[in-house]
mmCIF file of the C-alpha atoms, coordinates in Angstrom:
data_MODEL
# 
_entry.id   MODEL 
# 
loop_
_atom_site.group_PDB 
_atom_site.id 
_atom_site.type_symbol 
_atom_site.label_atom_id 
_atom_site.label_alt_id 
_atom_site.label_comp_id 
_atom_site.label_asym_id 
_atom_site.label_entity_id 
_atom_site.label_seq_id 
_atom_site.pdbx_PDB_ins_code 
_atom_site.Cartn_x 
_atom_site.Cartn_y 
_atom_site.Cartn_z 
_atom_site.occupancy 
_atom_site.B_iso_or_equiv 
_atom_site.pdbx_formal_charge 
_atom_site.auth_seq_id 
_atom_site.auth_comp_id 
_atom_site.auth_asym_id 
_atom_site.auth_atom_id 
_atom_site.pdbx_PDB_model_num 
ATOM 1  C CA . UNK A 1 1  ? 116.128 88.252 87.552  1.00 0.00 ? 1  UNK A CA 1 
ATOM 2  C CA . UNK A 1 2  ? 114.548 88.530 90.810  1.00 0.00 ? 2  UNK A CA 1 
ATOM 3  C CA . UNK A 1 3  ? 115.620 86.936 94.042  1.00 0.00 ? 3  UNK A CA 1 
ATOM 4  C CA . UNK A 1 4  ? 118.092 87.301 96.993  1.00 0.00 ? 4  UNK A CA 1 
ATOM 5  C CA . UNK A 1 5  ? 121.967 88.500 95.685  1.00 0.00 ? 5  UNK A CA 1 
ATOM 6  C CA . UNK A 1 6  ? 124.652 86.903 97.375  1.00 0.00 ? 6  UNK A CA 1 
ATOM 7  C CA . UNK A 1 7  ? 128.662 87.517 97.177  1.00 0.00 ? 7  UNK A CA 1 
ATOM 8  C CA . UNK A 1 8  ? 130.415 84.343 97.354  1.00 0.00 ? 8  UNK A CA 1 
ATOM 9  C CA . UNK A 1 9  ? 133.809 84.146 98.616  1.00 0.00 ? 9  UNK A CA 1 
ATOM 10 C CA . UNK A 1 10 ? 136.106 80.642 98.378  1.00 0.00 ? 10 UNK A CA 1 
ATOM 11 C CA . UNK A 1 11 ? 139.693 81.050 99.825  1.00 0.00 ? 11 UNK A CA 1 
ATOM 12 C CA . UNK A 1 12 ? 141.942 78.408 99.163  1.00 0.00 ? 12 UNK A CA 1 
ATOM 13 C CA . UNK A 1 13 ? 144.229 78.067 102.377 1.00 0.00 ? 13 UNK A CA 1 
ATOM 14 C CA . UNK A 1 14 ? 145.981 75.108 101.930 1.00 0.00 ? 14 UNK A CA 1 
ATOM 15 C CA . UNK A 1 15 ? 146.924 72.403 99.463  1.00 0.00 ? 15 UNK A CA 1 
ATOM 16 C CA . UNK A 1 16 ? 146.349 68.679 99.448  1.00 0.00 ? 16 UNK A CA 1 
ATOM 17 C CA . UNK A 1 17 ? 149.825 68.446 101.234 1.00 0.00 ? 17 UNK A CA 1 
ATOM 18 C CA . UNK A 1 18 ? 148.720 70.665 103.927 1.00 0.00 ? 18 UNK A CA 1 
ATOM 19 C CA . UNK A 1 19 ? 150.966 73.421 102.656 1.00 0.00 ? 19 UNK A CA 1 
ATOM 20 C CA . UNK A 1 20 ? 149.737 77.123 102.792 1.00 0.00 ? 20 UNK A CA 1 
ATOM 21 C CA . UNK A 1 21 ? 148.497 78.752 99.642  1.00 0.00 ? 21 UNK A CA 1 
ATOM 22 C CA . UNK A 1 22 ? 149.019 82.507 99.306  1.00 0.00 ? 22 UNK A CA 1 
ATOM 23 C CA . UNK A 1 23 ? 146.705 84.931 97.938  1.00 0.00 ? 23 UNK A CA 1 
ATOM 24 C CA . UNK A 1 24 ? 144.345 82.493 95.997  1.00 0.00 ? 24 UNK A CA 1 
ATOM 25 C CA . UNK A 1 25 ? 140.573 82.901 95.947  1.00 0.00 ? 25 UNK A CA 1 
ATOM 26 C CA . UNK A 1 26 ? 137.133 83.186 94.106  1.00 0.00 ? 26 UNK A CA 1 
ATOM 27 C CA . UNK A 1 27 ? 134.716 85.879 94.580  1.00 0.00 ? 27 UNK A CA 1 
ATOM 28 C CA . UNK A 1 28 ? 131.546 86.188 92.703  1.00 0.00 ? 28 UNK A CA 1 
ATOM 29 C CA . UNK A 1 29 ? 127.986 87.064 92.965  1.00 0.00 ? 29 UNK A CA 1 
ATOM 30 C CA . UNK A 1 30 ? 124.828 84.778 92.390  1.00 0.00 ? 30 UNK A CA 1 
ATOM 31 C CA . UNK A 1 31 ? 121.165 85.421 92.529  1.00 0.00 ? 31 UNK A CA 1 
ATOM 32 C CA . UNK A 1 32 ? 118.905 82.499 94.177  1.00 0.00 ? 32 UNK A CA 1 
ATOM 33 C CA . UNK A 1 33 ? 115.200 82.145 94.461  1.00 0.00 ? 33 UNK A CA 1 
ATOM 34 C CA . UNK A 1 34 ? 115.530 80.901 98.056  1.00 0.00 ? 34 UNK A CA 1 
ATOM 35 C CA . UNK A 1 35 ? 116.978 82.774 101.288 1.00 0.00 ? 35 UNK A CA 1 
ATOM 36 C CA . UNK A 1 36 ? 119.923 80.504 101.475 1.00 0.00 ? 36 UNK A CA 1 
ATOM 37 C CA . UNK A 1 37 ? 120.822 81.285 105.196 1.00 0.00 ? 37 UNK A CA 1 
ATOM 38 C CA . UNK A 1 38 ? 117.004 79.786 106.057 1.00 0.00 ? 38 UNK A CA 1 
ATOM 39 C CA . UNK A 1 39 ? 118.044 76.522 103.756 1.00 0.00 ? 39 UNK A CA 1 
ATOM 40 C CA . UNK A 1 40 ? 121.496 76.399 105.959 1.00 0.00 ? 40 UNK A CA 1 
ATOM 41 C CA . UNK A 1 41 ? 119.606 76.521 109.051 1.00 0.00 ? 41 UNK A CA 1 
ATOM 42 C CA . UNK A 1 42 ? 117.020 73.564 108.488 1.00 0.00 ? 42 UNK A CA 1 
ATOM 43 C CA . UNK A 1 43 ? 119.952 71.309 106.552 1.00 0.00 ? 43 UNK A CA 1 
ATOM 44 C CA . UNK A 1 44 ? 121.523 71.938 110.196 1.00 0.00 ? 44 UNK A CA 1 
ATOM 45 C CA . UNK A 1 45 ? 118.431 70.903 112.071 1.00 0.00 ? 45 UNK A CA 1 
ATOM 46 C CA . UNK A 1 46 ? 117.114 68.295 109.784 1.00 0.00 ? 46 UNK A CA 1 
ATOM 47 C CA . UNK A 1 47 ? 120.047 66.640 108.911 1.00 0.00 ? 47 UNK A CA 1 
ATOM 48 C CA . UNK A 1 48 ? 122.776 64.788 110.949 1.00 0.00 ? 48 UNK A CA 1 
ATOM 49 C CA . UNK A 1 49 ? 125.593 66.452 109.544 1.00 0.00 ? 49 UNK A CA 1 
ATOM 50 C CA . UNK A 1 50 ? 128.670 67.865 111.113 1.00 0.00 ? 50 UNK A CA 1 
ATOM 51 C CA . UNK A 1 51 ? 128.116 71.843 110.959 1.00 0.00 ? 51 UNK A CA 1 
ATOM 52 C CA . UNK A 1 52 ? 130.562 72.766 108.126 1.00 0.00 ? 52 UNK A CA 1 
ATOM 53 C CA . UNK A 1 53 ? 129.444 69.504 106.229 1.00 0.00 ? 53 UNK A CA 1 
ATOM 54 C CA . UNK A 1 54 ? 125.672 71.215 106.340 1.00 0.00 ? 54 UNK A CA 1 
ATOM 55 C CA . UNK A 1 55 ? 126.803 74.356 105.402 1.00 0.00 ? 55 UNK A CA 1 
ATOM 56 C CA . UNK A 1 56 ? 128.572 73.319 102.401 1.00 0.00 ? 56 UNK A CA 1 
ATOM 57 C CA . UNK A 1 57 ? 126.135 71.074 101.467 1.00 0.00 ? 57 UNK A CA 1 
ATOM 58 C CA . UNK A 1 58 ? 123.020 73.389 101.446 1.00 0.00 ? 58 UNK A CA 1 
ATOM 59 C CA . UNK A 1 59 ? 125.189 76.117 99.665  1.00 0.00 ? 59 UNK A CA 1 
ATOM 60 C CA . UNK A 1 60 ? 126.340 73.923 97.374  1.00 0.00 ? 60 UNK A CA 1 
ATOM 61 C CA . UNK A 1 61 ? 123.254 72.379 96.310  1.00 0.00 ? 61 UNK A CA 1 
ATOM 62 C CA . UNK A 1 62 ? 121.241 75.900 95.945  1.00 0.00 ? 62 UNK A CA 1 
ATOM 63 C CA . UNK A 1 63 ? 124.142 77.472 93.928  1.00 0.00 ? 63 UNK A CA 1 
ATOM 64 C CA . UNK A 1 64 ? 123.688 74.574 91.656  1.00 0.00 ? 64 UNK A CA 1 
ATOM 65 C CA . UNK A 1 65 ? 120.062 74.333 91.813  1.00 0.00 ? 65 UNK A CA 1 
ATOM 66 C CA . UNK A 1 66 ? 119.831 77.769 90.817  1.00 0.00 ? 66 UNK A CA 1 
ATOM 67 C CA . UNK A 1 67 ? 122.322 77.536 87.512  1.00 0.00 ? 67 UNK A CA 1 
ATOM 68 C CA . UNK A 1 68 ? 120.411 74.459 86.649  1.00 0.00 ? 68 UNK A CA 1 
ATOM 69 C CA . UNK A 1 69 ? 117.190 76.666 86.664  1.00 0.00 ? 69 UNK A CA 1 
ATOM 70 C CA . UNK A 1 70 ? 118.650 79.338 84.696  1.00 0.00 ? 70 UNK A CA 1 
ATOM 71 C CA . UNK A 1 71 ? 120.212 76.867 82.326  1.00 0.00 ? 71 UNK A CA 1 
ATOM 72 C CA . UNK A 1 72 ? 117.383 74.542 82.080  1.00 0.00 ? 72 UNK A CA 1 
ATOM 73 C CA . UNK A 1 73 ? 118.122 74.169 78.353  1.00 0.00 ? 73 UNK A CA 1 
ATOM 74 C CA . UNK A 1 74 ? 121.807 72.625 78.554  1.00 0.00 ? 74 UNK A CA 1 
ATOM 75 C CA . UNK A 1 75 ? 121.481 69.134 77.700  1.00 0.00 ? 75 UNK A CA 1 
ATOM 76 C CA . UNK A 1 76 ? 123.225 67.866 80.853  1.00 0.00 ? 76 UNK A CA 1 
ATOM 77 C CA . UNK A 1 77 ? 120.772 69.669 82.993  1.00 0.00 ? 77 UNK A CA 1 
ATOM 78 C CA . UNK A 1 78 ? 117.926 68.356 81.139  1.00 0.00 ? 78 UNK A CA 1 
ATOM 79 C CA . UNK A 1 79 ? 119.224 64.954 81.651  1.00 0.00 ? 79 UNK A CA 1 
ATOM 80 C CA . UNK A 1 80 ? 119.835 65.306 85.296  1.00 0.00 ? 80 UNK A CA 1 
ATOM 81 C CA . UNK A 1 81 ? 116.271 67.209 86.255  1.00 0.00 ? 81 UNK A CA 1 
ATOM 82 C CA . UNK A 1 82 ? 114.435 64.340 86.976  1.00 0.00 ? 82 UNK A CA 1 
ATOM 83 C CA . UNK A 1 83 ? 117.081 62.963 89.262  1.00 0.00 ? 83 UNK A CA 1 
ATOM 84 C CA . UNK A 1 84 ? 117.407 66.609 91.062  1.00 0.00 ? 84 UNK A CA 1 
ATOM 85 C CA . UNK A 1 85 ? 113.668 66.751 91.018  1.00 0.00 ? 85 UNK A CA 1 
ATOM 86 C CA . UNK A 1 86 ? 113.646 63.353 93.056  1.00 0.00 ? 86 UNK A CA 1 
ATOM 87 C CA . UNK A 1 87 ? 116.320 64.204 95.321  1.00 0.00 ? 87 UNK A CA 1 
ATOM 88 C CA . UNK A 1 88 ? 114.677 67.662 96.332  1.00 0.00 ? 88 UNK A CA 1 
ATOM 89 C CA . UNK A 1 89 ? 111.318 66.162 97.091  1.00 0.00 ? 89 UNK A CA 1 
ATOM 90 C CA . UNK A 1 90 ? 113.453 63.665 99.549  1.00 0.00 ? 90 UNK A CA 1 
ATOM 91 C CA . UNK A 1 91 ? 115.321 66.340 100.955 1.00 0.00 ? 91 UNK A CA 1 
ATOM 92 C CA . UNK A 1 92 ? 111.819 68.221 101.592 1.00 0.00 ? 92 UNK A CA 1 
ATOM 93 C CA . UNK A 1 93 ? 110.436 65.198 103.625 1.00 0.00 ? 93 UNK A CA 1 
ATOM 94 C CA . UNK A 1 94 ? 112.799 65.504 106.171 1.00 0.00 ? 94 UNK A CA 1 
# 
């Protein structure tokens, strides 16, 4: 598959009670047809979100969307596709 290759790292820093978590992380590589860094910058400019929220939203959306595209035959994704298409159209209008 062509596209940009990213390494994603998620570190669990503290639990729901605010207690520190020692050495718990996920790391994986993911491809995406878009430049996620450009998308993040666009979301920061176009949406009235705190910076951390804009980054989390953009990265999460792009990772989710690419998994949906890659696995378009999964029934749950088939059912969700029209909603995702509408959402992306609205997002692109901003």
